[in-house]
mmCIF file of C-alpha atoms in Angstrom:
data_model
loop_
_atom_site.group_PDB
_atom_site.id
_atom_site.type_symbol
_atom_site.label_atom_id
_atom_site.label_comp_id
_atom_site.label_asym_id
_atom_site.label_seq_id
_atom_site.Cartn_x
_atom_site.Cartn_y
_atom_site.Cartn_z
ATOM 1 C CA UNK A 1 118.670 -90.308 91.932
ATOM 2 C CA UNK A 2 121.313 -88.586 94.008
ATOM 3 C CA UNK A 3 122.087 -84.995 93.183
ATOM 4 C CA UNK A 4 125.633 -83.657 93.111
ATOM 5 C CA UNK A 5 124.926 -82.143 96.544
ATOM 6 C CA UNK A 6 124.573 -85.694 97.887
ATOM 7 C CA UNK A 7 127.896 -86.759 96.408
ATOM 8 C CA UNK A 8 130.300 -88.065 99.013
ATOM 9 C CA UNK A 9 133.658 -86.331 98.909
ATOM 10 C CA UNK A 10 136.392 -88.909 98.433
ATOM 11 C CA UNK A 11 139.020 -88.985 101.118
ATOM 12 C CA UNK A 12 142.710 -89.620 100.599
ATOM 13 C CA UNK A 13 142.144 -93.181 101.887
ATOM 14 C CA UNK A 14 139.479 -93.750 99.202
ATOM 15 C CA UNK A 15 141.720 -92.317 96.467
ATOM 16 C CA UNK A 16 144.546 -94.665 97.517
ATOM 17 C CA UNK A 17 142.182 -97.668 97.295
ATOM 18 C CA UNK A 18 140.988 -96.471 93.870
ATOM 19 C CA UNK A 19 144.587 -96.194 92.661
ATOM 20 C CA UNK A 20 145.266 -99.762 93.867
ATOM 21 C CA UNK A 21 142.095 -101.044 92.154
ATOM 22 C CA UNK A 22 140.576 -102.298 95.412
ATOM 23 C CA UNK A 23 136.796 -102.540 95.718
ATOM 24 C CA UNK A 24 135.179 -100.710 98.641
ATOM 25 C CA UNK A 25 132.164 -98.595 99.467
ATOM 26 C CA UNK A 26 132.022 -95.267 101.290
ATOM 27 C CA UNK A 27 129.294 -95.264 103.937
ATOM 28 C CA UNK A 28 128.358 -91.962 105.613
ATOM 29 C CA UNK A 29 126.955 -91.807 109.144
ATOM 30 C CA UNK A 30 125.832 -89.096 111.563
ATOM 31 C CA UNK A 31 128.591 -87.954 113.891
ATOM 32 C CA UNK A 32 127.943 -87.258 117.562
ATOM 33 C CA UNK A 33 130.885 -85.065 118.657
ATOM 34 C CA UNK A 34 130.213 -86.118 122.259
ATOM 35 C CA UNK A 35 130.317 -89.823 121.399
ATOM 36 C CA UNK A 36 133.027 -90.879 118.949
ATOM 37 C CA UNK A 37 132.987 -94.477 120.205
ATOM 38 C CA UNK A 38 132.833 -97.374 117.756
ATOM 39 C CA UNK A 39 129.576 -98.643 119.261
ATOM 40 C CA UNK A 40 127.913 -95.357 118.302
ATOM 41 C CA UNK A 41 129.292 -95.674 114.762
ATOM 42 C CA UNK A 42 128.006 -99.274 114.540
ATOM 43 C CA UNK A 43 124.586 -98.146 115.768
ATOM 44 C CA UNK A 44 124.474 -95.332 113.185
ATOM 45 C CA UNK A 45 125.473 -97.781 110.440
ATOM 46 C CA UNK A 46 122.995 -100.403 111.677
ATOM 47 C CA UNK A 47 125.852 -102.908 111.700
ATOM 48 C CA UNK A 48 127.273 -105.490 114.089
ATOM 49 C CA UNK A 49 129.864 -103.876 116.393
ATOM 50 C CA UNK A 50 132.175 -106.824 115.654
ATOM 51 C CA UNK A 51 132.492 -105.622 112.040
ATOM 52 C CA UNK A 52 133.216 -101.972 112.883
ATOM 53 C CA UNK A 53 136.954 -101.687 113.475
ATOM 54 C CA UNK A 54 138.777 -98.872 115.204
ATOM 55 C CA UNK A 55 142.300 -97.773 114.344
ATOM 56 C CA UNK A 56 144.595 -97.194 117.297
ATOM 57 C CA UNK A 57 148.144 -95.867 117.226
ATOM 58 C CA UNK A 58 150.630 -97.121 119.772
ATOM 59 C CA UNK A 59 154.234 -96.413 120.561
ATOM 60 C CA UNK A 60 156.494 -99.361 121.223
ATOM 61 C CA UNK A 61 159.516 -99.078 123.442
ATOM 62 C CA UNK A 62 162.495 -99.033 121.055
ATOM 63 C CA UNK A 63 160.316 -99.876 118.002
ATOM 64 C CA UNK A 64 158.419 -96.598 117.619
ATOM 65 C CA UNK A 65 154.876 -96.140 116.338
ATOM 66 C CA UNK A 66 152.665 -98.966 115.128
ATOM 67 C CA UNK A 67 148.982 -99.361 114.330
ATOM 68 C CA UNK A 68 146.395 -101.779 115.744
ATOM 69 C CA UNK A 69 143.038 -102.233 114.010
ATOM 70 C CA UNK A 70 140.581 -103.962 116.326
ATOM 71 C CA UNK A 71 136.823 -104.581 116.614
ATOM 72 C CA UNK A 72 134.892 -101.718 118.178
ATOM 73 C CA UNK A 73 133.791 -103.821 121.129
ATOM 74 C CA UNK A 74 137.329 -104.792 122.136
ATOM 75 C CA UNK A 75 140.330 -103.137 123.750
ATOM 76 C CA UNK A 76 143.898 -103.431 122.564
ATOM 77 C CA UNK A 77 145.941 -105.787 124.745
ATOM 78 C CA UNK A 78 149.113 -103.762 125.259
ATOM 79 C CA UNK A 79 151.237 -106.822 126.095
ATOM 80 C CA UNK A 80 150.071 -108.829 123.065
ATOM 81 C CA UNK A 81 150.367 -105.787 120.786
ATOM 82 C CA UNK A 82 153.892 -105.028 122.009
ATOM 83 C CA UNK A 83 154.923 -108.643 121.463
ATOM 84 C CA UNK A 84 153.688 -108.801 117.842
ATOM 85 C CA UNK A 85 155.317 -105.427 117.149
ATOM 86 C CA UNK A 86 158.629 -106.660 118.550
ATOM 87 C CA UNK A 87 158.601 -104.204 121.453
ATOM 88 C CA UNK A 88 159.172 -104.831 125.154
ATOM 89 C CA UNK A 89 156.340 -102.482 126.108
ATOM 90 C CA UNK A 90 153.769 -100.413 124.235
ATOM 91 C CA UNK A 91 151.337 -97.676 125.088
ATOM 92 C CA UNK A 92 148.697 -95.683 123.271
ATOM 93 C CA UNK A 93 150.069 -92.411 121.949
ATOM 94 C CA UNK A 94 148.660 -89.286 123.623
ATOM 95 C CA UNK A 95 145.590 -87.990 121.762
ATOM 96 C CA UNK A 96 147.295 -84.621 121.168
ATOM 97 C CA UNK A 97 149.982 -86.404 119.094
ATOM 98 C CA UNK A 98 147.544 -88.286 116.829
ATOM 99 C CA UNK A 99 147.172 -85.604 114.133
ATOM 100 C CA UNK A 100 150.901 -84.890 113.955
ATOM 101 C CA UNK A 101 151.855 -88.564 113.749
ATOM 102 C CA UNK A 102 149.112 -89.827 111.405
ATOM 103 C CA UNK A 103 147.500 -86.823 109.725
ATOM 104 C CA UNK A 104 144.171 -87.941 111.211
ATOM 105 C CA UNK A 105 142.013 -86.807 114.127
ATOM 106 C CA UNK A 106 140.293 -88.916 116.791
ATOM 107 C CA UNK A 107 137.168 -90.484 115.346
ATOM 108 C CA UNK A 108 138.579 -90.239 111.826
ATOM 109 C CA UNK A 109 141.801 -92.240 111.997
ATOM 110 C CA UNK A 110 142.105 -94.680 109.101
ATOM 111 C CA UNK A 111 144.670 -97.452 108.703
ATOM 112 C CA UNK A 112 144.956 -96.267 105.077
ATOM 113 C CA UNK A 113 147.026 -93.264 104.033
ATOM 114 C CA UNK A 114 148.714 -92.166 107.247
ATOM 115 C CA UNK A 115 151.519 -89.611 106.894
ATOM 116 C CA UNK A 116 153.995 -92.455 107.159
ATOM 117 C CA UNK A 117 153.691 -96.218 106.725
ATOM 118 C CA UNK A 118 153.721 -97.799 110.171
ATOM 119 C CA UNK A 119 153.732 -101.513 110.999
ATOM 120 C CA UNK A 120 150.034 -102.424 111.102
ATOM 121 C CA UNK A 121 148.280 -105.280 112.887
ATOM 122 C CA UNK A 122 144.663 -106.363 112.411
ATOM 123 C CA UNK A 123 142.885 -108.413 115.045
ATOM 124 C CA UNK A 124 142.339 -112.025 113.954
ATOM 125 C CA UNK A 125 138.533 -111.626 113.882
ATOM 126 C CA UNK A 126 138.800 -109.248 110.889
ATOM 127 C CA UNK A 127 139.079 -112.260 108.600
ATOM 128 C CA UNK A 128 135.897 -113.810 110.059
ATOM 129 C CA UNK A 129 133.739 -111.428 108.000
ATOM 130 C CA UNK A 130 133.092 -110.884 104.308
ATOM 131 C CA UNK A 131 133.253 -107.122 104.900
ATOM 132 C CA UNK A 132 134.403 -104.872 107.701
ATOM 133 C CA UNK A 133 134.226 -101.141 108.318
ATOM 134 C CA UNK A 134 137.148 -98.805 109.017
ATOM 135 C CA UNK A 135 137.308 -95.032 109.073
ATOM 136 C CA UNK A 136 137.644 -93.369 105.683
ATOM 137 C CA UNK A 137 139.871 -90.736 107.279
ATOM 138 C CA UNK A 138 137.246 -88.242 108.423
ATOM 139 C CA UNK A 139 134.521 -88.325 111.038
ATOM 140 C CA UNK A 140 131.188 -89.318 109.545
ATOM 141 C CA UNK A 141 132.501 -91.618 106.804
ATOM 142 C CA UNK A 142 133.395 -95.308 106.915
ATOM 143 C CA UNK A 143 134.884 -97.628 104.303
ATOM 144 C CA UNK A 144 133.183 -100.998 103.842
ATOM 145 C CA UNK A 145 135.767 -103.399 102.445
ATOM 146 C CA UNK A 146 136.787 -107.049 102.247
ATOM 147 C CA UNK A 147 139.203 -107.504 105.158
ATOM 148 C CA UNK A 148 141.677 -109.663 103.219
ATOM 149 C CA UNK A 149 142.005 -106.870 100.612
ATOM 150 C CA UNK A 150 142.541 -104.264 103.329
ATOM 151 C CA UNK A 151 145.092 -106.352 105.248
ATOM 152 C CA UNK A 152 147.040 -106.965 102.040
ATOM 153 C CA UNK A 153 146.843 -103.304 100.967
ATOM 154 C CA UNK A 154 148.118 -102.134 104.377
ATOM 155 C CA UNK A 155 150.886 -104.736 104.343
ATOM 156 C CA UNK A 156 149.484 -105.720 107.715
ATOM 157 C CA UNK A 157 149.871 -108.735 109.938
ATOM 158 C CA UNK A 158 146.845 -110.487 111.436
ATOM 159 C CA UNK A 159 147.357 -111.274 115.113
ATOM 160 C CA UNK A 160 145.599 -111.700 118.452
ATOM 161 C CA UNK A 161 146.066 -108.152 119.751
ATOM 162 C CA UNK A 162 142.840 -107.396 121.624
ATOM 163 C CA UNK A 163 140.668 -108.504 124.514
ATOM 164 C CA UNK A 164 136.969 -108.101 125.226
ATOM 165 C CA UNK A 165 136.063 -104.881 127.037
#
């Protein structure tokens, strides 16, 4: 039996999913401040790196900010991402801008509940799994969720936006 001390504090992302009636599970993990990489998160969770997705924020030339959610073992393909976002070119936003743009910090950026709704794109492999993991909005906490539910909730598009590292 878990005591109230063990209770996981719900994040804004979790509250938004609750409000929408979407099933998910909050999964805590041990944070290594020196290693915020998705492969470390997957290792801590004991899960396949292909199911642990990272949320990246890009800026498209003329289109502004957009979000790419890709497997932890892949890198965003800037050309493909720009194309699906309708931009000529795209680049990752500088890390120092992440909090101001999204309300989230590196290692805790969730595709759910950003300060503003940005166009969001999930890599095609998200739909290959019954469940995937994304950040719950803080370091040390992931959301396990059916990808189709998450894509629909985010109003996202599924596209080929990443390449193997």
